[in-house]
Tab-separated table of C-alpha atoms in Angstrom:
chain	number	residue	atom	x	y	z
A	84	UNK	CA	20.109	-0.050	-9.713
A	85	UNK	CA	17.620	1.369	-7.257
A	86	UNK	CA	15.470	4.417	-7.899
A	87	UNK	CA	17.050	7.887	-7.626
A	88	UNK	CA	17.447	9.167	-4.098
A	89	UNK	CA	14.709	11.784	-4.508
A	90	UNK	CA	12.275	9.321	-6.075
A	91	UNK	CA	11.991	6.789	-3.243
A	92	UNK	CA	10.328	9.104	-0.692
A	93	UNK	CA	7.903	10.266	-3.381
A	94	UNK	CA	6.987	6.659	-4.213
A	95	UNK	CA	6.350	5.867	-0.550
A	96	UNK	CA	4.323	9.044	-0.089
A	97	UNK	CA	2.292	8.060	-3.154
A	98	UNK	CA	1.743	4.582	-1.668
A	99	UNK	CA	0.511	6.128	1.574
A	100	UNK	CA	-1.699	8.422	-0.486
A	101	UNK	CA	-3.315	5.348	-2.038
A	102	UNK	CA	-3.945	3.939	1.457
A	103	UNK	CA	-5.454	7.249	2.597
A	104	UNK	CA	-7.627	7.522	-0.523
A	105	UNK	CA	-8.842	3.928	-0.159
A	106	UNK	CA	-9.638	4.573	3.502
A	107	UNK	CA	-11.591	7.748	2.720
A	108	UNK	CA	-13.536	6.030	-0.074
A	109	UNK	CA	-14.250	3.080	2.213
A	110	UNK	CA	-15.487	5.402	4.947
A	111	UNK	CA	-17.806	7.154	2.492
A	112	UNK	CA	-19.184	3.927	0.983
A	113	UNK	CA	-19.582	2.054	4.275
A	114	UNK	CA	-20.558	4.999	6.480
A	115	UNK	CA	-23.730	4.126	8.437
A	116	UNK	CA	-26.863	5.842	7.178
A	117	UNK	CA	-28.513	5.968	10.576
A	118	UNK	CA	-31.423	4.021	9.174
A	119	UNK	CA	-30.481	0.704	10.692
A	120	UNK	CA	-32.883	-2.197	11.108
A	121	UNK	CA	-35.553	-1.851	13.784
A	122	UNK	CA	-34.339	-3.063	17.155
A	123	UNK	CA	-36.312	-5.971	18.542
A	124	UNK	CA	-38.179	-5.149	21.736
A	125	UNK	CA	-36.569	-8.021	23.623
A	126	UNK	CA	-33.092	-6.637	22.904
A	127	UNK	CA	-33.749	-3.220	24.474
A	128	UNK	CA	-32.499	-2.992	28.034
A	129	UNK	CA	-34.634	-1.051	30.496
A	130	UNK	CA	-33.410	2.484	31.168
A	131	UNK	CA	-31.598	2.680	34.498
A	132	UNK	CA	-31.443	5.508	36.997
A	133	UNK	CA	-28.905	6.465	39.642
A	134	UNK	CA	-29.720	5.819	43.316
A	135	UNK	CA	-27.980	5.721	46.711
A	136	UNK	CA	-28.437	2.920	49.245
A	137	UNK	CA	-29.916	4.290	52.496
A	138	UNK	CA	-30.938	1.129	54.333
A	139	UNK	CA	-30.438	-2.652	54.407
A	140	UNK	CA	-32.423	-5.351	56.235
A	141	UNK	CA	-32.190	-9.144	56.158
A	142	UNK	CA	-35.497	-10.891	55.477
A	143	UNK	CA	-36.442	-14.517	54.761
A	144	UNK	CA	-36.724	-15.318	51.071
A	145	UNK	CA	-40.159	-16.221	49.747
A	146	UNK	CA	-38.695	-19.395	48.222
A	147	UNK	CA	-36.318	-21.736	50.063
A	148	UNK	CA	-34.553	-21.300	53.362
A	149	UNK	CA	-32.133	-18.617	52.300
A	150	UNK	CA	-31.897	-15.089	53.614
A	151	UNK	CA	-32.592	-12.207	51.254
A	152	UNK	CA	-31.846	-8.506	51.629
A	153	UNK	CA	-34.411	-5.731	51.599
A	154	UNK	CA	-32.694	-2.681	50.154
A	155	UNK	CA	-33.928	0.894	50.527
A	156	UNK	CA	-32.534	3.479	48.102
A	157	UNK	CA	-32.994	7.163	47.419
A	158	UNK	CA	-33.526	7.898	43.723
A	159	UNK	CA	-31.092	10.541	42.472
A	160	UNK	CA	-32.622	11.123	39.037
A	161	UNK	CA	-35.670	10.386	36.929
A	162	UNK	CA	-39.314	11.247	37.408
A	163	UNK	CA	-39.245	9.965	41.015
A	164	UNK	CA	-36.069	11.841	42.004
A	165	UNK	CA	-35.800	12.235	45.772
A	166	UNK	CA	-38.220	9.391	46.483
A	167	UNK	CA	-37.187	6.416	48.632
A	168	UNK	CA	-38.125	2.968	47.354
A	169	UNK	CA	-37.331	-0.594	48.415
A	170	UNK	CA	-36.639	-3.847	46.604
A	171	UNK	CA	-35.415	-7.320	47.497
A	172	UNK	CA	-32.192	-8.932	46.286
A	173	UNK	CA	-31.220	-12.603	46.509
A	174	UNK	CA	-34.549	-14.122	45.441
A	175	UNK	CA	-33.330	-15.364	42.071
A	176	UNK	CA	-29.695	-16.038	42.979
A	177	UNK	CA	-26.811	-14.919	45.146
A	178	UNK	CA	-27.529	-11.777	47.150
A	179	UNK	CA	-25.699	-8.657	46.055
A	180	UNK	CA	-23.264	-7.356	48.660
A	181	UNK	CA	-24.397	-3.780	49.249
A	182	UNK	CA	-23.452	-1.230	51.912
A	183	UNK	CA	-25.240	1.902	53.024
A	184	UNK	CA	-23.987	4.794	50.909
A	185	UNK	CA	-23.254	2.687	47.787
A	186	UNK	CA	-24.235	4.266	44.478
A	187	UNK	CA	-26.272	1.847	42.352
A	188	UNK	CA	-28.323	1.746	39.156
A	189	UNK	CA	-31.975	0.714	39.360
A	190	UNK	CA	-34.708	0.298	36.752
A	191	UNK	CA	-38.419	0.888	37.009
A	192	UNK	CA	-40.656	-2.167	36.647
A	193	UNK	CA	-43.164	-1.354	33.928
A	194	UNK	CA	-46.143	-2.990	35.646
A	195	UNK	CA	-49.410	-1.703	37.112
A	196	UNK	CA	-49.039	-0.584	40.777
A	197	UNK	CA	-51.348	-3.378	41.957
A	198	UNK	CA	-49.485	-6.134	40.065
A	199	UNK	CA	-48.933	-9.278	42.146
A	200	UNK	CA	-46.584	-12.180	41.371
A	201	UNK	CA	-46.440	-15.274	43.581
A	202	UNK	CA	-48.847	-13.718	46.039
A	203	UNK	CA	-46.621	-10.683	46.675
A	204	UNK	CA	-46.798	-7.174	45.299
A	205	UNK	CA	-44.146	-6.339	42.723
A	206	UNK	CA	-41.523	-3.813	43.824
A	207	UNK	CA	-41.692	-0.532	41.859
A	208	UNK	CA	-37.936	-0.646	41.174
A	209	UNK	CA	-35.325	-3.401	40.864
A	210	UNK	CA	-31.557	-3.526	41.215
A	211	UNK	CA	-29.612	-3.341	37.934
A	212	UNK	CA	-25.943	-2.871	38.827
A	213	UNK	CA	-23.464	-0.812	40.779
A	214	UNK	CA	-22.795	2.775	39.704
A	215	UNK	CA	-19.280	2.593	38.226
A	216	UNK	CA	-19.073	5.958	36.498
A	217	UNK	CA	-17.072	7.790	39.168
A	218	UNK	CA	-14.252	5.236	39.637
A	219	UNK	CA	-13.999	4.795	35.868
A	220	UNK	CA	-13.729	8.554	35.321
A	221	UNK	CA	-11.163	8.799	38.122
A	222	UNK	CA	-9.074	6.019	36.587
A	223	UNK	CA	-9.316	7.651	33.142
A	224	UNK	CA	-8.148	10.990	34.586
A	225	UNK	CA	-5.188	9.333	36.330
A	226	UNK	CA	-4.292	7.564	33.084
A	227	UNK	CA	-4.495	10.788	31.077
A	228	UNK	CA	-2.370	12.721	33.582
A	229	UNK	CA	0.306	10.020	33.588
A	230	UNK	CA	0.373	9.888	29.798
A	231	UNK	CA	0.774	13.661	29.605
A	232	UNK	CA	3.367	13.717	32.411
A	233	UNK	CA	5.390	10.960	30.780
A	234	UNK	CA	4.946	11.929	27.144
A	235	UNK	CA	4.308	15.674	27.499
A	236	UNK	CA	3.210	17.125	24.142
A	237	UNK	CA	3.423	13.769	22.386
A	238	UNK	CA	1.474	12.181	25.221
A	239	UNK	CA	-1.263	14.787	24.831
A	240	UNK	CA	-1.345	14.223	21.081
A	241	UNK	CA	-1.489	10.467	21.660
A	242	UNK	CA	-4.548	10.971	23.875
A	243	UNK	CA	-6.234	12.972	21.128
A	244	UNK	CA	-5.491	10.156	18.695
A	245	UNK	CA	-6.871	7.623	21.171
A	246	UNK	CA	-10.118	9.580	21.514
A	247	UNK	CA	-10.451	9.822	17.738
A	248	UNK	CA	-9.770	6.085	17.410
A	249	UNK	CA	-12.448	5.205	19.950
A	250	UNK	CA	-14.843	7.579	18.180
A	251	UNK	CA	-14.229	5.735	14.897
A	252	UNK	CA	-15.127	2.453	16.591
A	253	UNK	CA	-18.325	3.841	18.134
A	254	UNK	CA	-19.470	6.090	15.281
A	255	UNK	CA	-18.386	4.069	12.242
A	256	UNK	CA	-17.407	0.463	12.881
A	257	UNK	CA	-20.198	-0.628	15.234
A	258	UNK	CA	-23.139	1.132	13.467
A	259	UNK	CA	-21.915	0.060	10.020
A	260	UNK	CA	-21.739	-3.604	11.032
A	261	UNK	CA	-25.184	-3.333	12.659
A	262	UNK	CA	-26.582	-2.055	9.354
A	263	UNK	CA	-25.436	-5.265	7.672
A	264	UNK	CA	-22.215	-4.176	5.923
A	265	UNK	CA	-19.385	-6.690	5.647
A	266	UNK	CA	-17.806	-6.855	9.090
A	267	UNK	CA	-14.352	-7.637	7.674
A	268	UNK	CA	-14.451	-4.725	5.209
A	269	UNK	CA	-15.695	-2.342	7.886
A	270	UNK	CA	-13.012	-3.527	10.330
A	271	UNK	CA	-10.244	-3.088	7.745
A	272	UNK	CA	-11.341	0.414	6.739
A	273	UNK	CA	-11.946	1.396	10.359
A	274	UNK	CA	-8.565	0.006	11.431
A	275	UNK	CA	-6.785	1.926	8.679
A	276	UNK	CA	-8.585	5.108	9.717
A	277	UNK	CA	-7.619	4.540	13.363
A	278	UNK	CA	-4.028	3.785	12.373
A	279	UNK	CA	-3.697	6.919	10.242
A	280	UNK	CA	-5.146	9.208	12.895
A	281	UNK	CA	-3.442	7.772	15.978
A	282	UNK	CA	0.050	7.576	14.468
A	283	UNK	CA	-0.121	11.024	12.866
A	284	UNK	CA	-1.581	12.653	15.993
A	285	UNK	CA	1.061	11.122	18.244
A	286	UNK	CA	4.115	11.480	15.989
A	287	UNK	CA	3.288	14.172	13.466
A	288	UNK	CA	3.847	13.979	9.715
A	289	UNK	CA	7.334	12.772	8.894
A	290	UNK	CA	9.484	9.867	7.784
A	291	UNK	CA	8.767	7.932	10.981
A	292	UNK	CA	5.003	8.216	10.494
A	293	UNK	CA	5.304	7.342	6.801
A	294	UNK	CA	7.270	4.147	7.483
A	295	UNK	CA	5.121	3.109	10.452
A	296	UNK	CA	1.857	3.719	8.580
A	297	UNK	CA	2.899	1.725	5.512
A	298	UNK	CA	4.290	-1.073	7.682
A	299	UNK	CA	1.089	-1.234	9.712
A	300	UNK	CA	-1.140	-1.194	6.623
A	301	UNK	CA	0.863	-4.004	4.994
A	302	UNK	CA	0.711	-6.137	8.129
A	303	UNK	CA	-3.015	-5.449	8.610
A	304	UNK	CA	-3.798	-6.723	5.117
A	305	UNK	CA	-1.623	-9.786	5.731
A	306	UNK	CA	-3.383	-10.436	9.047
A	307	UNK	CA	-6.816	-10.078	7.430
A	308	UNK	CA	-5.875	-12.445	4.587
A	309	UNK	CA	-4.492	-15.086	6.964
A	310	UNK	CA	-7.459	-14.749	9.314
A	311	UNK	CA	-9.902	-15.195	6.436
A	312	UNK	CA	-8.034	-18.199	5.006
A	313	UNK	CA	-7.579	-20.092	8.266
A	314	UNK	CA	-11.076	-19.299	9.499
A	315	UNK	CA	-12.313	-21.145	6.415
A	316	UNK	CA	-9.770	-23.959	6.710
A	317	UNK	CA	-10.589	-24.507	10.386
A	318	UNK	CA	-14.349	-24.236	9.726
A	319	UNK	CA	-14.776	-21.495	12.325
A	320	UNK	CA	-18.294	-20.058	12.309
A	321	UNK	CA	-18.137	-17.467	15.089
A	322	UNK	CA	-21.081	-19.178	16.774
A	323	UNK	CA	-19.160	-20.100	19.927
A	324	UNK	CA	-19.786	-16.663	21.429
A	325	UNK	CA	-23.138	-16.170	23.140
A	326	UNK	CA	-22.834	-12.425	22.615
A	327	UNK	CA	-22.396	-12.807	18.841
A	328	UNK	CA	-25.414	-15.110	18.601
A	329	UNK	CA	-27.485	-12.667	20.663
A	330	UNK	CA	-26.477	-9.787	18.370
A	331	UNK	CA	-27.467	-11.730	15.293
A	332	UNK	CA	-30.768	-12.848	16.816
A	333	UNK	CA	-31.833	-9.387	17.968
A	334	UNK	CA	-30.279	-6.944	15.492
A	335	UNK	CA	-32.752	-7.516	12.664
A	336	UNK	CA	-29.895	-7.423	10.130
A	337	UNK	CA	-28.011	-10.135	8.286
A	338	UNK	CA	-24.843	-10.010	10.388
A	339	UNK	CA	-22.305	-12.711	9.620
A	340	UNK	CA	-20.967	-14.294	12.794
A	341	UNK	CA	-17.880	-15.391	10.878
A	342	UNK	CA	-17.446	-11.812	9.704
A	343	UNK	CA	-17.642	-10.592	13.300
A	344	UNK	CA	-14.966	-13.099	14.251
A	345	UNK	CA	-12.665	-11.867	11.468
A	346	UNK	CA	-13.316	-8.233	12.345
A	347	UNK	CA	-12.341	-8.916	15.949
A	348	UNK	CA	-9.076	-10.501	14.829
A	349	UNK	CA	-8.166	-7.510	12.646
A	350	UNK	CA	-9.008	-4.872	15.243
A	351	UNK	CA	-7.323	-6.899	17.982
A	352	UNK	CA	-4.086	-7.017	15.976
A	353	UNK	CA	-4.078	-3.279	15.254
A	354	UNK	CA	-2.950	-2.082	18.690
A	355	UNK	CA	0.072	-4.364	18.785
A	356	UNK	CA	1.018	-3.532	15.203
A	357	UNK	CA	0.973	0.211	15.907
A	358	UNK	CA	3.325	-0.303	18.822
A	359	UNK	CA	5.788	-2.425	16.860
A	360	UNK	CA	5.873	-0.318	13.691
A	361	UNK	CA	6.296	3.008	15.473
A	362	UNK	CA	9.034	1.552	17.681
A	363	UNK	CA	10.912	0.125	14.703
A	364	UNK	CA	10.684	3.340	12.705
A	365	UNK	CA	11.773	5.380	15.726
A	366	UNK	CA	14.692	3.016	16.387
A	367	UNK	CA	16.002	3.351	12.846
A	368	UNK	CA	15.749	7.146	12.951
A	369	UNK	CA	17.569	7.215	16.300
A	370	UNK	CA	20.370	4.980	14.952
A	371	UNK	CA	20.747	7.203	11.889
A	372	UNK	CA	20.840	10.291	14.103
A	373	UNK	CA	23.583	8.749	16.268
A	374	UNK	CA	25.509	7.328	13.291
A	375	UNK	CA	25.108	9.662	10.296
A	376	UNK	CA	27.491	7.541	8.206
A	377	UNK	CA	25.280	4.431	8.378
A	378	UNK	CA	23.787	3.353	5.078
A	379	UNK	CA	20.724	1.278	4.305
A	380	UNK	CA	22.296	-2.089	5.165
A	381	UNK	CA	23.718	-0.954	8.514
A	382	UNK	CA	20.447	0.720	9.496
A	383	UNK	CA	18.477	-2.376	8.517
A	384	UNK	CA	20.709	-4.674	10.554
A	385	UNK	CA	20.596	-2.387	13.607
A	386	UNK	CA	16.822	-2.051	13.385
A	387	UNK	CA	16.268	-5.782	12.974
A	388	UNK	CA	18.509	-6.479	15.958
A	389	UNK	CA	16.201	-4.405	18.142
A	390	UNK	CA	13.157	-5.772	16.336
A	391	UNK	CA	13.954	-9.386	17.237
A	392	UNK	CA	13.917	-8.529	20.934
A	393	UNK	CA	10.742	-6.523	20.466
A	394	UNK	CA	9.007	-9.368	18.634
A	395	UNK	CA	9.988	-11.889	21.310
A	396	UNK	CA	8.557	-9.694	24.065
A	397	UNK	CA	5.427	-8.591	22.168
A	398	UNK	CA	4.482	-12.064	20.944
A	399	UNK	CA	4.683	-13.257	24.528
A	400	UNK	CA	2.417	-10.363	25.544
A	401	UNK	CA	-0.015	-11.171	22.735
A	402	UNK	CA	-0.198	-14.855	23.628
A	403	UNK	CA	-0.770	-14.132	27.321
A	404	UNK	CA	-3.492	-11.605	26.431
A	405	UNK	CA	-5.427	-14.246	24.480
A	406	UNK	CA	-4.823	-16.866	27.187
A	407	UNK	CA	-6.150	-14.425	29.780
A	408	UNK	CA	-9.273	-13.794	27.690
A	409	UNK	CA	-9.828	-17.544	27.373
A	410	UNK	CA	-9.130	-18.368	31.023
A	411	UNK	CA	-12.788	-19.045	32.010
A	412	UNK	CA	-13.151	-21.481	29.101
A	413	UNK	CA	-9.902	-23.218	30.027
A	414	UNK	CA	-11.084	-23.568	33.639
A	415	UNK	CA	-14.302	-25.201	32.467
A	416	UNK	CA	-12.325	-27.721	30.427
A	417	UNK	CA	-9.989	-28.398	33.349
A	418	UNK	CA	-12.892	-28.993	35.745
A	419	UNK	CA	-14.496	-31.356	33.240
A	420	UNK	CA	-11.190	-33.233	32.649
A	421	UNK	CA	-11.459	-32.539	28.916
A	422	UNK	CA	-8.467	-34.022	27.033
A	423	UNK	CA	-6.104	-31.430	25.576
A	424	UNK	CA	-6.707	-32.538	21.983
A	425	UNK	CA	-10.472	-32.272	22.414
A	426	UNK	CA	-10.215	-28.886	24.117
A	427	UNK	CA	-8.063	-27.419	21.338
A	428	UNK	CA	-10.445	-28.806	18.723
A	429	UNK	CA	-13.447	-26.991	20.212
A	430	UNK	CA	-14.364	-23.804	18.364
A	431	UNK	CA	-14.221	-21.521	21.416
A	432	UNK	CA	-10.531	-22.393	21.872
A	433	UNK	CA	-9.686	-22.748	18.178
A	434	UNK	CA	-10.901	-19.191	17.553
A	435	UNK	CA	-8.485	-17.813	20.117
A	436	UNK	CA	-5.621	-19.906	18.724
A	437	UNK	CA	-6.222	-18.693	15.171
A	438	UNK	CA	-6.538	-15.074	16.344
A	439	UNK	CA	-3.349	-15.376	18.389
A	440	UNK	CA	-1.321	-16.967	15.599
A	441	UNK	CA	-2.439	-14.751	12.708
A	442	UNK	CA	-1.895	-11.682	14.909
A	443	UNK	CA	1.585	-12.923	15.781
A	444	UNK	CA	2.429	-13.581	12.127
A	445	UNK	CA	1.297	-10.076	11.212
A	446	UNK	CA	3.406	-8.734	14.071
A	447	UNK	CA	6.504	-10.647	12.941
A	448	UNK	CA	6.046	-9.482	9.338
A	449	UNK	CA	5.674	-5.865	10.455
A	450	UNK	CA	9.247	-5.743	11.813
A	451	UNK	CA	11.277	-6.304	8.613
A	452	UNK	CA	8.788	-4.376	6.454
A	453	UNK	CA	8.746	-1.292	8.672
A	454	UNK	CA	12.473	-1.451	9.400
A	455	UNK	CA	13.315	-1.606	5.682
A	456	UNK	CA	10.991	1.299	4.892
A	457	UNK	CA	12.412	3.403	7.729
A	458	UNK	CA	16.015	2.579	6.762
A	459	UNK	CA	15.359	3.534	3.157
A	460	UNK	CA	13.774	6.820	4.194
A	461	UNK	CA	16.489	7.604	6.755
A	462	UNK	CA	19.118	7.542	4.029
A	463	UNK	CA	17.151	10.089	2.004
A	464	UNK	CA	16.648	12.892	4.530
A	465	UNK	CA	19.170	15.469	5.690
A	466	UNK	CA	20.650	15.527	9.165
A	467	UNK	CA	18.761	18.735	9.991
A	468	UNK	CA	15.457	17.190	9.020
A	469	UNK	CA	16.369	14.044	10.956
A	470	UNK	CA	17.045	16.110	14.093
A	471	UNK	CA	13.631	17.759	13.771
A	472	UNK	CA	12.105	14.298	13.218
A	473	UNK	CA	13.636	13.086	16.465
A	474	UNK	CA	12.947	16.073	18.666
A	475	UNK	CA	9.751	17.581	17.290
A	476	UNK	CA	8.048	14.479	15.943
A	477	UNK	CA	7.442	15.969	12.475
A	478	UNK	CA	9.265	17.244	9.422
A	479	UNK	CA	7.997	20.324	7.573
C-alpha cells in the first residue's frame, strides 16, 4: 500500500524543503567573510587600460634576425588619456598581428623614465591583449535576444536564472574556496543554490520544478560521492593543471588541489543534469496532459522511453565536451607517439575520464529518478492544475 494520494506531494515538498534549508544553512556557514588571505604580489596582474592602434612600423629586432613591429597607440583611458605612446612587439616571441584601428589593452611599466634594459630605454607601456569587450557584449546581446524570442517569458526568466547562477559562482563559490573552505562542500552548496534558482526562475513553482529539483539534487549527491570515491581510488591529486598549482602557490590559503578537481566535476555535471531533469519532468506532464487516463506505470514507461533517447544523445554530448577540452593534451601525446595505455594512465587524461564517467553516471541515474517523481506527482494533481503547469509554468 502506498501513501494516501494527498500525502505524497506533501512528502516530496518536505524533502525539497530539507534541500532548501540545507542549502541556506550551507550558504550562511560557508559564505565568504571578505577577509581572505593576503594576495601575493607576484599573483597580481598589472592594471590594463584601453587603447587604439594608430600606427605600425616594421623594425629589426634587437636580438636575432627577426623583424619586430613598432606599435603606436592612443590611450583611451587612465592618467595619460589622449596621449600617444609606442612599444615593440615580437621581441620575446611571435609578433602580434595588429591593424590600425584595433582596440587593445596595454599596461604601464612601473619603472623610472630613464630605465634602460639591454642598452635600450624601456617603453612606457607594453601590449597586454586585444580589447574583446565589444564583441563579447554583442554576442551576449544576440544570445539574450534569441533566448527571449524563442522562449518568450520563460526565456526571459531563464536569463534571470542564468544571471543569478553566474552571480552565485562569482560571489559565493570562488571567494569561499579562496578563503580556504572545502572546495567540494562549497561546490555542492553552490550547485544546489544555482539549481534551485535557475529551475524555479525558468519554470516557476509547480510539480515539474519539484520533480526536476529533487531529481537534480539526488543525482548531484551521487555524482559527488562517485567523484570523491574514484578520485581516491585513481590517486588523482589535481596537480596536473598548471592553473590549479598557480592558484595554490599564490593564494596564501590552504586550497586542496584535489578538492578543486572534485568541485569542477560537480559544477560541470550540474548543467547537463538540469537539462535532463527538466526535460523528463516536462515530458511526463505533457504525456499526462495528452492522456489523462494514464496512471503511474504508463507515465513512467512513456517518460523512460523518451529518457533513453535523451540519455543517449546527452552522454554523447558530454563525452565530446570533455574530449574537446582535452584535445591539446591528446595532440601532445599523439605527436610524442605515446602509447594509448600510457596516455590514459597519465593524470591529465585520467582526470577527464573520471569526470566524464561520473558525470555520465549521474546523468543516467537522473532519468529514472526524475521520471518516477514526475509520474507520481502527475497522478496527484487535477487536470486544471496540470493545464496551468503546462501553459503557465507554475501552479498556484
